[in-house]
XYZ file of C-alpha atoms in Angstrom:
405
model
C 10.881 -9.657 91.618
C 14.414 -8.923 92.556
C 17.580 -8.954 90.742
C 21.030 -8.889 92.161
C 24.299 -8.079 90.214
C 27.854 -8.024 91.427
C 29.927 -5.205 89.321
C 31.881 -2.344 89.620
C 30.104 1.390 89.606
C 31.285 4.294 87.769
C 29.233 7.333 89.014
C 28.795 11.065 88.593
C 29.083 13.065 91.574
C 29.268 16.513 90.441
C 31.278 18.504 87.561
C 34.176 18.098 89.085
C 34.118 14.442 90.799
C 33.068 10.856 89.689
C 33.813 7.660 91.667
C 34.429 4.422 91.160
C 32.760 1.811 93.687
C 34.412 -1.641 92.823
C 33.114 -5.159 93.530
C 29.488 -3.828 95.084
C 26.219 -5.439 94.477
C 23.017 -3.754 93.120
C 20.022 -4.962 94.094
C 16.906 -4.212 91.722
C 13.205 -4.621 92.775
C 10.814 -3.898 90.063
C 11.764 -0.473 88.295
C 13.979 0.721 91.281
C 17.249 0.306 92.817
C 16.921 -1.075 96.143
C 20.313 -1.221 97.874
C 24.018 -1.097 96.432
C 26.377 -3.043 99.253
C 29.864 -4.283 99.265
C 28.211 -7.744 100.780
C 25.394 -10.275 99.403
C 23.963 -12.845 101.959
C 22.148 -14.329 99.015
C 23.493 -17.095 97.018
C 21.901 -16.265 93.437
C 23.330 -13.142 91.833
C 24.407 -12.220 88.205
C 28.345 -11.882 88.125
C 29.344 -9.080 86.057
C 32.715 -8.239 88.252
C 34.336 -7.900 85.051
C 31.677 -5.039 83.956
C 31.576 -1.464 84.702
C 27.969 0.019 85.191
C 27.299 3.425 84.659
C 24.049 5.450 84.615
C 21.797 5.350 81.744
C 22.840 8.170 79.292
C 20.833 11.111 78.603
C 20.459 12.857 75.183
C 18.798 15.987 75.740
C 18.109 17.154 72.215
C 17.735 14.931 69.167
C 15.757 14.746 66.068
C 14.270 11.183 65.291
C 12.954 11.832 61.905
C 16.209 13.049 60.933
C 18.135 9.813 62.045
C 18.908 8.593 58.391
C 19.890 11.632 57.181
C 23.356 11.750 59.084
C 26.505 12.809 57.310
C 24.548 14.768 54.503
C 26.932 17.672 54.204
C 26.121 21.202 53.677
C 28.066 24.447 54.499
C 25.499 25.916 57.024
C 22.554 25.334 58.957
C 19.978 27.489 56.650
C 21.377 25.592 53.448
C 21.237 21.977 55.359
C 17.744 22.370 56.371
C 16.559 23.440 53.090
C 18.393 20.873 51.109
C 18.593 17.926 53.262
C 16.475 17.920 56.373
C 13.169 19.111 55.301
C 13.032 16.713 52.249
C 14.136 14.040 54.802
C 11.024 14.699 57.461
C 8.449 14.823 54.429
C 9.237 11.015 54.254
C 7.703 10.541 57.833
C 4.214 11.532 56.683
C 4.023 8.047 55.212
C 3.287 5.950 58.297
C 5.156 3.009 57.468
C 8.406 5.075 57.263
C 7.595 6.757 60.323
C 7.420 3.427 61.905
C 10.346 2.163 60.667
C 12.632 4.933 61.435
C 11.088 5.121 64.973
C 12.290 1.271 65.483
C 15.795 1.980 64.162
C 16.381 5.023 66.194
C 15.254 3.541 69.571
C 17.249 0.521 68.852
C 20.165 2.635 67.887
C 19.810 4.491 71.183
C 19.697 1.949 73.417
C 22.794 0.214 71.334
C 24.533 3.194 72.240
C 23.669 3.135 76.002
C 21.357 6.014 75.695
C 18.019 5.363 78.231
C 16.620 8.829 78.030
C 16.160 11.120 74.861
C 14.696 14.208 74.257
C 13.030 13.958 70.886
C 11.680 16.218 67.923
C 9.666 14.325 65.187
C 8.480 15.730 61.755
C 5.846 18.063 61.800
C 3.172 15.352 61.382
C 0.911 14.440 64.199
C 0.648 10.790 63.079
C 4.649 10.523 63.108
C 4.866 11.722 66.680
C 2.002 9.434 67.456
C 4.162 6.470 66.050
C 7.213 7.407 67.841
C 5.113 7.574 71.341
C 3.837 4.020 70.433
C 7.168 2.499 69.653
C 8.837 4.293 72.626
C 5.895 2.627 74.725
C 6.189 -0.759 73.279
C 10.127 -0.854 73.703
C 10.101 0.653 77.368
C 12.046 3.719 76.567
C 12.331 6.534 78.665
C 11.580 9.736 76.346
C 10.069 13.140 76.159
C 8.999 13.651 72.884
C 7.484 16.340 70.796
C 6.004 17.094 67.294
C 7.756 19.874 65.418
C 5.713 23.052 64.923
C 6.226 25.394 62.230
C 3.359 27.627 60.445
C 5.546 30.275 58.557
C 8.597 30.801 56.539
C 8.339 27.095 55.560
C 8.352 25.019 52.658
C 4.795 24.423 51.591
C 5.029 20.591 52.030
C 6.014 21.016 55.972
C 4.398 24.399 56.810
C 0.927 24.039 59.303
C -1.837 25.827 59.798
C -1.399 27.555 63.104
C -4.591 26.567 65.065
C -3.934 22.989 63.408
C -0.335 22.920 64.777
C -1.292 23.915 67.994
C -4.579 21.651 68.468
C -2.585 18.610 67.112
C 0.357 19.534 69.639
C -2.307 19.583 72.544
C -3.976 16.389 71.742
C -0.705 14.834 71.505
C 0.152 16.332 75.061
C -3.384 15.027 76.576
C -2.809 11.842 75.071
C 0.727 10.839 75.789
C 2.119 13.296 78.650
C 2.769 10.944 81.280
C 0.876 8.329 80.427
C 3.506 5.790 81.801
C 6.061 6.693 84.175
C 8.462 6.630 80.896
C 7.049 9.264 78.501
C 6.191 12.942 78.452
C 5.422 15.390 75.730
C 7.406 18.798 74.822
C 5.989 21.351 72.673
C 8.437 21.923 70.117
C 8.443 25.191 67.907
C 11.226 24.186 65.512
C 12.460 28.026 66.124
C 11.474 31.646 65.771
C 11.832 32.029 62.122
C 8.786 29.573 61.308
C 7.031 30.014 64.125
C 4.423 32.939 64.088
C 3.717 35.169 67.169
C 0.416 33.642 67.184
C 1.643 30.298 67.387
C 4.457 30.955 69.853
C 1.991 32.719 72.392
C -0.459 29.778 72.346
C 2.147 27.396 73.070
C 3.616 29.706 76.175
C 0.170 30.166 77.679
C -0.700 26.346 77.502
C 2.733 25.191 78.653
C 2.655 27.358 81.504
C -0.915 26.879 82.400
C -0.122 22.894 82.100
C 3.955 22.762 83.471
C 4.518 21.476 80.089
C 8.179 20.992 78.341
C 9.211 23.511 75.986
C 11.998 22.526 73.563
C 13.199 24.901 70.527
C 16.568 26.093 69.320
C 18.330 29.279 69.682
C 21.060 31.207 68.215
C 22.346 28.141 66.595
C 23.630 30.041 63.395
C 24.683 33.859 62.640
C 22.544 33.852 59.181
C 19.839 32.591 61.591
C 20.273 35.291 64.092
C 19.983 37.756 61.473
C 16.732 36.522 59.986
C 15.317 36.643 63.434
C 16.198 40.333 63.843
C 14.768 41.000 60.336
C 11.595 39.042 61.518
C 11.190 40.667 64.701
C 12.785 44.196 64.875
C 10.640 45.217 68.053
C 12.944 42.849 70.184
C 16.353 43.488 71.290
C 17.791 40.024 70.589
C 16.637 36.466 69.623
C 16.347 35.511 73.320
C 13.485 38.431 73.986
C 11.585 36.997 70.994
C 11.198 33.928 73.178
C 10.575 35.602 76.629
C 7.966 37.942 75.166
C 5.915 35.043 73.907
C 6.196 33.211 77.313
C 8.176 30.439 76.012
C 11.250 30.813 78.486
C 10.258 28.823 81.658
C 12.288 26.407 83.776
C 11.040 23.561 81.718
C 12.185 25.373 78.370
C 15.324 23.370 76.659
C 17.084 25.622 74.530
C 19.274 23.872 72.000
C 22.632 25.232 70.949
C 22.484 28.887 72.120
C 25.937 29.478 71.164
C 25.898 33.219 70.067
C 24.527 34.961 73.467
C 25.051 38.195 74.496
C 25.316 39.082 78.328
C 21.618 40.328 78.494
C 20.151 36.789 76.786
C 22.288 34.911 79.455
C 20.549 37.149 81.932
C 16.974 36.475 80.457
C 17.663 32.557 80.194
C 19.241 32.557 83.849
C 15.849 34.733 85.244
C 13.541 32.506 83.740
C 15.423 29.297 84.993
C 15.266 27.847 81.586
C 18.106 25.373 80.301
C 20.540 25.089 77.541
C 21.245 21.981 75.787
C 24.806 21.851 74.164
C 25.232 19.772 70.861
C 29.074 20.057 70.309
C 29.407 17.325 67.345
C 26.367 19.305 65.549
C 28.001 22.407 65.961
C 31.214 21.227 64.738
C 29.518 19.420 61.568
C 27.713 22.688 60.410
C 30.562 24.941 61.756
C 28.094 26.991 63.452
C 30.313 27.995 66.672
C 31.601 27.398 69.980
C 29.401 27.513 72.925
C 30.372 29.953 75.543
C 30.990 27.097 77.857
C 32.695 29.000 80.744
C 30.651 32.034 80.628
C 27.405 29.705 80.608
C 28.538 28.223 83.790
C 29.841 31.145 85.456
C 26.235 32.795 84.709
C 24.465 29.710 86.781
C 22.487 28.415 83.805
C 21.995 24.492 83.919
C 22.850 22.572 80.575
C 22.955 19.184 79.452
C 24.568 17.287 76.369
C 22.848 16.142 73.571
C 23.533 14.285 69.955
C 21.635 16.717 67.887
C 21.314 13.985 65.205
C 21.208 14.349 62.090
C 23.466 17.301 62.383
C 25.160 15.326 64.995
C 26.840 12.192 63.278
C 26.321 9.826 66.006
C 23.773 8.762 68.570
C 27.015 7.893 70.940
C 26.753 10.189 74.123
C 30.596 9.080 74.633
C 31.168 10.657 71.135
C 29.439 13.670 72.380
C 31.337 14.061 75.407
C 34.368 13.677 73.579
C 33.244 16.452 71.042
C 32.386 18.687 74.123
C 36.010 18.641 75.436
C 37.611 19.136 71.862
C 35.442 22.046 70.857
C 36.675 24.145 73.587
C 39.828 25.813 72.840
C 40.841 27.794 75.880
C 38.466 25.980 78.857
C 39.486 22.481 79.581
C 36.728 20.207 80.007
C 37.521 17.295 82.034
C 36.466 13.846 81.358
C 34.519 14.197 84.985
C 32.514 16.969 83.864
C 31.699 15.853 80.106
C 30.476 12.641 81.969
C 28.242 14.659 84.443
C 26.432 16.744 81.577
C 25.392 13.289 79.780
C 24.197 11.818 83.061
C 23.453 13.394 86.409
C 23.570 17.067 84.835
C 21.344 16.187 82.213
C 18.729 14.662 84.758
C 18.902 17.990 86.655
C 18.260 20.140 83.341
C 14.765 17.925 82.786
C 14.280 18.125 86.896
C 14.456 14.416 87.390
C 17.691 14.108 89.423
C 15.861 12.111 92.039
C 14.804 9.711 89.576
C 17.893 8.983 87.222
C 21.178 10.390 86.322
C 23.414 8.312 88.740
C 23.367 4.713 89.825
C 22.090 5.222 93.573
C 19.722 3.520 95.865
C 16.069 4.685 95.535
C 16.644 5.871 92.062
C 15.041 4.103 88.733
C 17.538 1.066 87.425
C 18.404 3.078 84.283
C 21.893 1.347 83.859
C 24.366 0.416 80.953
C 26.758 -2.589 81.598
C 29.928 -2.085 79.377
C 33.476 -3.197 79.177
C 37.081 -1.682 78.656
C 40.063 -3.663 77.833
C 42.390 -4.113 80.590
C 40.115 -2.061 82.913
C 41.473 -3.310 86.060
C 44.739 -1.520 85.530
C 42.813 2.151 85.665
C 41.560 4.562 88.240
C 38.359 6.442 87.990
C 39.753 9.285 86.049
C 41.566 6.864 83.728
C 38.380 4.753 82.777
C 36.474 7.939 82.034
C 39.299 9.035 79.676
C 38.848 5.524 78.284
C 35.185 5.742 77.790
C 35.336 9.496 76.373
C 38.475 9.419 74.198
C 38.899 6.226 72.932
C 35.191 5.121 72.952
C 35.633 2.901 70.159
C 36.962 0.162 72.274
C 34.583 0.293 74.901
C 31.697 -2.285 74.335
C 28.437 -1.775 75.671
C 27.093 -5.243 76.849
C 23.601 -4.478 78.026
C 21.419 -1.509 78.793
C 18.291 -1.289 81.283
C 15.629 1.123 81.594
C 13.690 1.226 84.741
C 14.863 -2.300 85.724
C 13.997 -4.006 82.439
C 16.774 -5.219 80.265
C 16.608 -3.565 76.828
C 19.624 -4.467 75.157
């Protein structure tokens, strides 16, 4: 069944450029954008001329099981985990709680215009199963993984090494590519709470099965010191992952703030990706991403909310924080928009499917309104979206041609 919509498209082109296409007709056939044209010979279409259409937003690093813990203050990462987050994740051991938080999380994501999320759940197989079931039922595009941690962890969350790996493997086999919208990511939380044995098991399996890996890297200076104490035989934090075969083109490294040149080379040579979480970094005073240095190193990166250290699921807020958190390098609205859309799709290897409003791509679309939007050019509209996003009204969100909100 075809849908035809008249609207104005605001599209990413590159980190330096976006385009505005006023009064065009988008024809959607099934899951795909069949055509985008200036004219429509059909009499029946939905007139959203007073709306702006952008590609569905991509949140490349977020913790579903922490959704209710947003805004719980703590002076730093490790204290925050111990005091607030580990006890919060324990609650998802209860399937009813896990189901409610998954429902609320996905509903909030869609209302904020996010159509693709890369998700950690609590370290319980059933909680991850429930997240997948909820995403499948709602028709969400998601890459989801059960958090893995088998040492240096609270007793109530710590897993047996074999159990942690086997349960993750079972979840991969059950859910990875079960539908066009769902994939699995092996999710070791970070090196301090993962044994060498567990990391090796993950690295070997992911390499053989072309699986995503997501983890955290160099978020906090105390964390880095902890890693150095636990793994003194390695030169740096990134090398710990490299020597355990966790660095690959499908590895997503959250934060990656405090990296030296050797570490950037390791990441670049492995083809791994960095996921920038500016709101989270600001909230926990973790530090400032070396934005320009990472760009110049040729490392691909995306933006993410990192809820619950991030305070909001709004990727517009994340774009704003991306701009605000750079003291010297100027992040333009075009660039911030790119890393939450097409740049995010490239990091996931999905730029042929999502990330921009183009013929042949899946119809992951967000329709929104900006006050007096006809007055503004492309650059001004992006500035409005990012800097005064509280005035932006998201009217509807579509995933693979299906209206979600």
